[in-house]
Coordinates of C-alpha atoms in Angstrom, one line a residue:
M1 CA -8.3 -88.0 -39.3
N2 CA -4.7 -86.8 -40.6
I3 CA -4.6 -83.4 -39.7
L4 CA -1.7 -82.6 -41.7
K5 CA -3.5 -83.6 -45.0
N6 CA -6.6 -80.6 -44.0
S7 CA -6.0 -78.8 -46.7
E8 CA -7.6 -75.6 -44.7
H9 CA -5.0 -75.7 -41.9
S10 CA -1.8 -76.7 -44.1
K11 CA -0.8 -73.2 -44.7
D12 CA -1.4 -72.0 -41.1
I13 CA 0.5 -75.0 -39.7
A14 CA 3.6 -74.5 -42.1
N15 CA 3.9 -70.7 -41.8
F16 CA 3.6 -71.7 -37.7
R17 CA 6.7 -73.5 -37.6
Q18 CA 8.4 -70.7 -39.9
V19 CA 7.1 -68.1 -37.1
T20 CA 8.1 -69.8 -33.7
D21 CA 11.0 -70.9 -35.0
K22 CA 12.9 -67.5 -34.0
L23 CA 10.9 -67.4 -30.4
P24 CA 12.6 -68.1 -27.6
D25 CA 9.6 -69.3 -26.1
G26 CA 8.8 -72.9 -26.5
M27 CA 5.3 -73.3 -28.9
I28 CA 3.3 -76.6 -29.2
L29 CA 0.0 -76.0 -32.0
V30 CA -2.8 -78.7 -30.9
S31 CA -5.7 -79.3 -32.3
A32 CA -9.8 -78.6 -30.2
D33 CA -9.1 -82.8 -30.1
G34 CA -6.1 -82.8 -28.3
I35 CA -3.5 -83.4 -31.7
I36 CA -0.4 -82.2 -31.4
L37 CA -0.1 -80.4 -35.3
E38 CA 3.7 -78.8 -34.5
V39 CA 6.2 -77.7 -32.6
N40 CA 8.8 -75.2 -32.6
R41 CA 12.4 -76.1 -31.8
K42 CA 12.3 -74.7 -28.7
A43 CA 9.6 -76.7 -27.9
S44 CA 11.3 -79.8 -29.0
Q45 CA 14.6 -79.1 -27.0
L46 CA 12.6 -78.5 -23.5
L47 CA 10.6 -81.6 -23.5
A48 CA 13.2 -83.5 -25.2
L49 CA 11.6 -85.3 -28.2
K50 CA 12.0 -84.4 -31.9
A51 CA 9.4 -82.3 -33.6
E52 CA 8.7 -85.6 -36.2
A53 CA 7.7 -87.7 -32.5
L54 CA 5.5 -85.0 -31.3
K55 CA 3.3 -84.7 -34.2
N56 CA 0.1 -86.0 -35.1
Q57 CA 0.3 -87.7 -31.3
T58 CA -2.2 -86.5 -28.5
L59 CA -1.6 -84.3 -25.5
S60 CA -1.7 -87.3 -23.6
L61 CA 2.0 -87.8 -25.1
I62 CA 3.0 -84.9 -22.9
V63 CA 0.2 -84.0 -20.3
S64 CA -1.0 -86.2 -17.6
G65 CA -4.6 -87.0 -17.8
E66 CA -6.8 -88.9 -19.7
L67 CA -7.6 -87.3 -23.4
P68 CA -11.2 -86.3 -22.9
H69 CA -10.4 -84.5 -19.5
I70 CA -7.5 -82.9 -21.3
I71 CA -9.9 -82.0 -24.4
E72 CA -12.2 -80.9 -21.8
K73 CA -9.9 -78.2 -20.5
L74 CA -8.5 -76.8 -24.3
K75 CA -12.4 -75.5 -24.8
P76 CA -11.7 -72.1 -23.4
Y77 CA -8.9 -71.9 -25.9
T78 CA -10.8 -72.5 -28.8
R79 CA -12.5 -69.2 -28.1
S80 CA -10.1 -66.6 -27.1
R81 CA -7.7 -64.9 -28.6
T82 CA -6.1 -63.7 -25.2
P83 CA -3.6 -65.8 -23.5
C84 CA -4.8 -67.3 -20.3
Q85 CA -3.4 -69.8 -18.2
V86 CA -3.4 -73.1 -18.9
P87 CA -4.3 -75.8 -16.3
L88 CA -2.6 -78.7 -17.7
K89 CA 0.4 -79.9 -15.9
L90 CA 3.7 -81.5 -18.5
N91 CA 4.6 -84.9 -17.5
V92 CA 7.9 -83.2 -18.2
S93 CA 9.5 -81.8 -14.9
T94 CA 11.7 -79.3 -16.6
C95 CA 8.8 -78.0 -18.1
Y96 CA 5.7 -75.9 -17.8
L97 CA 2.9 -75.0 -20.0
T98 CA 2.7 -71.4 -19.0
D99 CA -0.7 -70.3 -21.6
G100 CA -2.5 -70.6 -24.4
F101 CA -4.9 -69.1 -26.9
L102 CA -6.9 -69.6 -29.5
F103 CA -4.7 -69.6 -32.9
T104 CA -7.1 -69.3 -35.8
P105 CA -10.9 -69.3 -35.2
S106 CA -13.4 -72.1 -36.0
T107 CA -15.6 -73.0 -38.5
D108 CA -18.6 -75.1 -39.1
T109 CA -16.6 -77.7 -40.7
A110 CA -12.9 -76.5 -39.3
V111 CA -11.1 -77.2 -35.9
A112 CA -9.9 -74.7 -34.2
L113 CA -6.1 -74.3 -33.6
V114 CA -4.5 -73.4 -29.8
V115 CA -1.2 -72.8 -29.4
L116 CA 0.7 -73.6 -26.1
R117 CA 3.5 -72.0 -24.7
V118 CA 6.2 -74.1 -22.8
N119 CA 8.9 -72.4 -20.5
E120 CA 11.5 -74.1 -18.1
C121 CA 10.1 -74.0 -14.8
D122 CA 12.0 -71.4 -13.2
S123 CA 11.4 -69.1 -16.0
A124 CA 8.1 -69.5 -16.3
K125 CA 7.7 -68.9 -11.8
N126 CA 9.8 -65.6 -13.1
H127 CA 7.4 -65.1 -15.2
F128 CA 4.2 -65.4 -14.0
F129 CA 5.6 -63.4 -10.7
T130 CA 6.5 -60.4 -12.7
L131 CA 3.4 -60.6 -14.7
N132 CA 1.4 -60.6 -11.1
Q133 CA 3.7 -58.2 -10.3
K134 CA 3.4 -55.8 -13.3
V135 CA -0.8 -57.0 -13.2
K136 CA -0.5 -55.8 -9.4
E137 CA 1.6 -52.2 -10.3
Q138 CA -0.8 -51.8 -12.9
K139 CA -4.4 -52.0 -11.0
K140 CA -2.4 -50.1 -8.0
A141 CA -1.2 -47.3 -10.8
M142 CA -5.0 -47.3 -11.9
C143 CA -6.3 -47.0 -8.5
Q144 CA -3.9 -44.1 -7.7
L145 CA -4.5 -42.8 -10.9
R146 CA -8.2 -42.5 -10.8
Q147 CA -7.4 -41.4 -7.2
A148 CA -5.5 -38.3 -8.2
Q149 CA -8.5 -37.7 -10.8
Q150 CA -10.7 -37.6 -8.5
E151 CA -8.2 -35.2 -6.2
L152 CA -7.8 -33.1 -9.4
K153 CA -11.5 -33.2 -9.8
H154 CA -12.1 -32.1 -6.3
E155 CA -9.1 -29.6 -6.5
L156 CA -10.9 -28.0 -9.3
E157 CA -14.1 -27.4 -8.2
L158 CA -12.7 -26.2 -5.2
R159 CA -10.4 -23.6 -7.3
I160 CA -13.2 -22.4 -9.2
A161 CA -15.5 -22.2 -5.8
A162 CA -12.5 -20.3 -4.5
E163 CA -12.1 -17.5 -8.1
N164 CA -15.6 -17.0 -7.6
S165 CA -15.2 -16.2 -4.0
V166 CA -12.6 -14.0 -4.7
L167 CA -14.4 -12.1 -8.0
K168 CA -17.0 -12.0 -5.7
L169 CA -15.1 -10.5 -3.3
N170 CA -13.0 -8.2 -5.4
Q171 CA -15.9 -7.0 -6.9
E172 CA -17.9 -6.2 -3.6
L173 CA -14.5 -5.0 -2.3
E174 CA -14.5 -2.4 -5.6
E175 CA -18.2 -1.5 -4.4
K176 CA -17.2 -0.8 -0.9
V177 CA -13.8 0.9 -2.4
E178 CA -15.5 3.7 -4.3
K179 CA -18.3 4.2 -1.6
R180 CA -15.6 5.1 0.8
T181 CA -13.9 7.5 -1.8
A182 CA -16.6 8.8 -2.7
E183 CA -17.3 9.3 1.3
L184 CA -13.6 11.0 1.5
E185 CA -13.7 13.1 -0.7
N186 CA -16.9 14.3 0.2
S187 CA -15.3 14.6 3.7
L188 CA -11.8 16.0 2.3
T189 CA -14.0 18.7 0.6
E190 CA -16.0 19.4 3.6
L191 CA -12.7 19.5 6.0
Q192 CA -11.6 22.1 2.9
R193 CA -14.2 24.2 3.5
A194 CA -13.9 24.4 7.1
Q195 CA -10.2 24.8 6.8
K196 CA -10.7 27.9 4.9
I197 CA -13.2 28.9 7.4
L198 CA -10.9 29.0 10.1
I199 CA -8.1 30.3 8.3
Q200 CA -10.4 33.4 8.2
T201 CA -11.4 33.5 11.4
E202 CA -8.2 32.9 12.9
K203 CA -6.9 35.8 10.2
M204 CA -10.2 38.2 11.2
T205 CA -9.3 37.4 15.1
S206 CA -5.5 38.6 14.3
L207 CA -7.0 41.7 12.7
G208 CA -9.2 42.0 15.9
R209 CA -6.6 41.8 18.4
L210 CA -4.6 43.9 16.0
V211 CA -7.9 46.8 15.9
A212 CA -8.2 46.3 19.7
G213 CA -4.3 47.4 20.2
V214 CA -4.5 49.9 17.6
A215 CA -7.4 51.2 19.3
H216 CA -6.2 51.4 23.0
E217 CA -2.8 53.3 21.5
I218 CA -4.8 55.5 19.7
N219 CA -7.0 56.4 22.8
T220 CA -4.3 57.7 24.4
P221 CA -3.3 60.9 22.3
I222 CA -6.9 61.5 21.0
G223 CA -8.1 61.3 24.6
N224 CA -4.6 64.2 25.3
C225 CA -5.8 66.5 22.4
V226 CA -9.6 66.5 23.6
L227 CA -8.2 67.4 26.8
G228 CA -5.8 69.8 25.2
I229 CA -8.8 71.1 22.9
S230 CA -11.0 71.5 26.1
N231 CA -8.2 73.6 28.4
I232 CA -7.8 75.5 25.1
E233 CA -11.5 76.4 24.7
E234 CA -12.2 77.0 28.6
E235 CA -9.3 79.8 28.8
A236 CA -10.3 81.2 25.4
L237 CA -13.4 81.8 26.5
A238 CA -12.0 83.3 30.2
V239 CA -9.7 85.9 27.5
V240 CA -13.0 87.0 25.7
Q241 CA -14.4 87.5 29.2
K242 CA -12.1 89.7 30.5
L243 CA -11.7 91.2 26.9
D244 CA -15.3 92.3 27.1
S245 CA -15.3 93.6 30.5
K246 CA -11.8 95.7 29.6
G247 CA -10.2 93.2 32.2
L248 CA -7.8 91.8 30.2
S249 CA -4.3 92.2 31.2
E250 CA -1.2 91.8 29.3
N251 CA 0.4 89.4 31.6
Y252 CA -3.1 87.3 31.7
L253 CA -2.8 87.5 27.7
R254 CA 0.7 86.2 27.5
K255 CA -0.1 83.3 30.0
F256 CA -2.9 82.4 27.4
L257 CA -0.8 82.5 24.6
S258 CA 1.7 80.2 26.5
N259 CA -0.2 77.5 27.9
T260 CA -1.3 77.4 24.2
Q261 CA 1.5 76.8 22.6
V262 CA 2.2 74.3 25.3
L263 CA -0.8 72.5 24.5
S264 CA -1.1 72.8 20.8
K265 CA 2.8 71.6 20.5
A266 CA 1.4 68.2 22.7
M267 CA -1.5 67.6 20.7
L268 CA 0.3 68.1 17.3
S269 CA 2.7 64.9 19.4
S270 CA -0.3 63.3 19.8
L271 CA -1.8 63.5 16.6
H272 CA 1.7 62.8 15.0
H273 CA 1.5 59.4 17.0
T274 CA -1.8 58.3 15.6
A275 CA -1.1 59.1 12.5
E276 CA 1.3 57.1 12.2
L277 CA -0.5 54.2 14.1
V278 CA -3.2 54.6 11.6
S279 CA -0.4 54.5 9.0
S280 CA 0.8 51.6 10.5
F281 CA -2.6 49.8 11.1
K282 CA -3.5 50.2 7.6
E283 CA -0.4 48.8 6.0
V284 CA -1.0 45.8 7.9
C285 CA -4.6 45.3 7.7
A286 CA -4.3 45.9 4.0
D287 CA -1.4 43.6 3.6
Q288 CA -3.7 40.7 5.7
H289 CA -6.4 41.0 2.7
N290 CA -4.0 40.8 -0.6
E291 CA -2.0 38.4 -1.5
I292 CA 0.1 40.4 -4.4
K293 CA 3.9 40.3 -3.4
R294 CA 5.6 44.1 -2.7
S295 CA 8.7 45.4 -2.0
F296 CA 9.2 45.7 1.8
N297 CA 12.1 46.6 4.8
L298 CA 12.0 43.4 6.8
K299 CA 12.9 45.2 10.1
S300 CA 10.8 48.4 9.4
Y301 CA 7.7 46.5 9.0
C302 CA 8.4 44.1 11.8
D303 CA 8.0 47.1 13.8
S304 CA 4.7 48.1 12.4
I305 CA 3.7 44.9 13.8
I306 CA 5.0 45.0 17.1
L307 CA 3.5 48.6 17.5
S308 CA 0.0 46.8 17.7
F309 CA 1.2 45.2 20.6
H310 CA 2.3 48.1 22.5
G311 CA -0.8 48.5 24.3
R312 CA -0.8 45.1 25.6
L313 CA 2.6 45.4 26.4
K314 CA 2.5 48.6 28.4
N315 CA 3.2 48.4 31.8
S316 CA 4.0 44.8 31.3
P317 CA 7.0 42.8 32.5
I318 CA 7.5 41.4 29.0
E319 CA 9.9 42.9 26.0
V320 CA 9.5 42.5 22.2
I321 CA 13.2 43.1 20.8
N322 CA 13.3 43.7 17.3
N323 CA 16.9 42.3 16.2
I324 CA 16.8 42.4 12.5
D325 CA 19.2 43.6 10.4
D326 CA 17.7 47.1 8.7
S327 CA 19.6 46.3 5.4
I328 CA 17.2 43.3 4.8
D329 CA 14.7 44.3 2.4
I330 CA 12.7 41.5 0.3
H331 CA 10.0 41.0 -2.1
S332 CA 6.9 38.9 -1.1
F333 CA 3.8 38.2 0.3
A334 CA 3.6 41.2 3.1
G335 CA 0.4 40.0 4.5
I336 CA 1.6 36.6 5.4
F337 CA 4.7 38.0 7.4
S338 CA 2.4 40.1 9.6
Q339 CA 0.1 36.6 10.1
I340 CA 3.4 34.6 11.1
V341 CA 5.0 37.3 13.1
T342 CA 1.8 38.2 14.8
N343 CA 1.0 34.3 15.6
L344 CA 4.6 34.0 16.9
V345 CA 4.6 36.7 19.1
M346 CA 1.1 36.1 20.4
N347 CA 2.1 32.4 20.5
S348 CA 4.9 33.6 23.0
L349 CA 2.8 35.5 25.0
M350 CA 0.1 33.3 25.2
H351 CA 2.5 29.9 25.9
G352 CA 5.4 31.1 26.3
I353 CA 6.3 33.8 29.5
E354 CA 4.0 33.4 32.0
D355 CA 5.1 36.3 34.2
K356 CA 7.9 38.0 32.9
G357 CA 10.8 37.9 30.2
T358 CA 11.8 38.5 26.6
I359 CA 10.5 37.6 23.3
K360 CA 13.3 38.3 20.3
L361 CA 12.9 38.7 16.6
N362 CA 16.2 38.2 14.6
A363 CA 16.7 37.6 10.8
N364 CA 19.7 37.2 8.4
Y365 CA 20.6 35.6 5.3
H366 CA 22.4 32.3 5.6
E367 CA 23.9 30.9 2.0
K368 CA 20.9 30.3 0.0
A369 CA 18.2 31.0 2.5
L370 CA 17.1 33.7 4.8
V371 CA 17.0 32.7 8.4
F372 CA 13.9 34.2 10.6
S373 CA 13.4 33.3 14.3
C374 CA 11.3 34.2 16.9
E375 CA 12.6 33.3 20.4
D376 CA 11.8 33.6 24.0
D377 CA 12.7 32.8 27.3
G378 CA 9.3 31.4 29.0
V379 CA 8.6 27.9 30.5
G380 CA 9.6 26.1 26.8
I381 CA 6.9 22.7 25.5
N382 CA 8.3 19.2 26.5
E383 CA 10.3 17.4 24.0
A384 CA 7.3 15.0 23.7
F385 CA 5.0 17.5 22.1
I386 CA 7.7 19.1 20.0
D387 CA 6.1 16.9 16.9
K388 CA 2.6 18.3 17.9
I389 CA 2.8 22.2 18.0
F390 CA 2.2 22.5 14.4
D391 CA -0.7 20.0 14.1
P392 CA -4.6 21.5 13.6
F393 CA -6.4 22.5 17.0
Y394 CA -3.4 21.2 19.2
T395 CA -3.6 23.6 22.2
T396 CA -2.4 23.9 25.5
K397 CA -4.8 26.9 26.5
M398 CA -8.3 25.3 25.0
G399 CA -11.0 26.9 26.6
S400 CA -8.3 30.1 27.7
G401 CA -8.6 31.8 24.2
G402 CA -6.2 29.4 22.4
S403 CA -7.7 27.6 19.0
G404 CA -4.9 25.5 18.0
L405 CA -4.7 27.2 15.1
G406 CA -2.1 29.8 15.2
L407 CA 0.6 27.6 14.6
S408 CA -1.0 25.7 12.1
I409 CA -1.6 28.0 9.9
I410 CA 2.0 29.6 10.0
H411 CA 3.0 25.9 9.0
N412 CA 0.9 25.9 5.9
L413 CA 2.5 29.3 5.1
V414 CA 5.6 28.5 5.4
I415 CA 5.4 25.3 3.4
H416 CA 2.8 26.2 0.6
N417 CA 3.2 30.0 -0.3
L418 CA 6.6 30.8 1.1
K419 CA 8.0 27.3 0.0
G420 CA 10.1 27.3 3.1
E421 CA 11.1 25.5 6.2
I422 CA 9.6 25.9 9.9
T423 CA 11.1 24.3 12.5
C424 CA 11.3 24.4 16.8
T425 CA 13.4 24.0 19.2
S426 CA 12.6 24.0 23.0
R427 CA 13.6 23.5 26.6
V428 CA 11.8 23.4 29.6
N429 CA 11.5 26.4 31.4
K430 CA 14.7 27.9 28.7
G431 CA 12.5 29.2 26.5
T432 CA 11.6 28.1 22.9
K433 CA 12.7 28.9 19.4
I434 CA 10.7 28.9 16.2
T435 CA 13.0 29.2 13.2
V436 CA 11.4 29.8 9.2
N437 CA 13.8 29.3 6.7
I438 CA 12.9 30.6 3.3
P439 CA 14.9 29.7 -0.1
K440 CA 15.9 33.7 -1.1
V441 CA 14.9 33.2 -4.4
E442 CA 11.2 33.5 -3.5
L443 CA 12.2 36.6 -1.7
I444 CA 14.0 38.4 -4.6
K445 CA 11.6 41.0 -7.4
S446 CA 11.8 38.8 -11.0
S447 CA 13.2 41.4 -13.5

């Protein structure tokens, strides 16, 4: 049977030569029964045979083996359009059949056409080596891709789990923060309430010390007055008795009047001193309960405060010296200054001076501030404790009359009420100096 005359494939055969002549590979078109139908130019060159000499010849012309055996090996290619390696060996040593595939599908009446590719041995080997390498690389890349996908999936799951965990922790943390904030706010409220109570207690304690001092001071002049009045009363009774018995002499009367005059002057002096003490006490006491600014002379006001310590300092080797300039008049909270001066002097008496010594009050204007200081020549403070003396409840006399609030209250009053600064310098066995700086603008009466 002449395949070329089969009109069913004549068009495909003609197109094959036209298309494959332009390819760099050798191509042979064969039928399923092993007949060579067409070859392209490259295949003729590789096989060293003209195309006309190859057409309509069996593959046994160029392939080793019997035709039936060759036809049997061609069967897989009549059913696959994917190139597959050809297990046929060419008689020409310089050429090699690389692969084969279905060219046109077979029908009940048509014979399938198969394309066989021919290459030079070296290029074919290189081609298959490269192809195999590419296949291996692709397989490896696919494996790596799958592994990367698995790792990515695993990492994504871990991240989602971590995010959920973080969200849960954040929620728990927010709840804890809210709870803790509420607890701290309650604690702060309680501390502020306790602080107000303690400050008020300290103010009352300071006032109590003031009252005790003034009471002690008043006791002496009042006692003198009582004694004087008693003497006058006794002598007056004696004069009346002598007058009734007509035994009153001029000399006795003159002596009575002279004694009465001396006692009256002594009692008047004591009463003036008592009035002065009461006036100072009333002023300081009123100021401690009144937080309204007023104008006052700083030196005179400090004298009134020092006067309340007279009972404690009388017959004592401790002296309080007021070196404040007479000309310093200020407009401020007198009660706050009273607390500051009282607590500073008490601090020196309780902690600074153990036996005898001097406490000096000084004040002067420096640039734009009033510099007020209280200095003693007592035992001093260890450098390690300087930074703690303004802390609440810090005291070296706990259990011995010290509350640890005196300097803390002074610190708060200076910082918050007077808008100033307070510092402490000290040397052991040399003394302590506490300095208060108050802006001048805070001490001037606004117009």
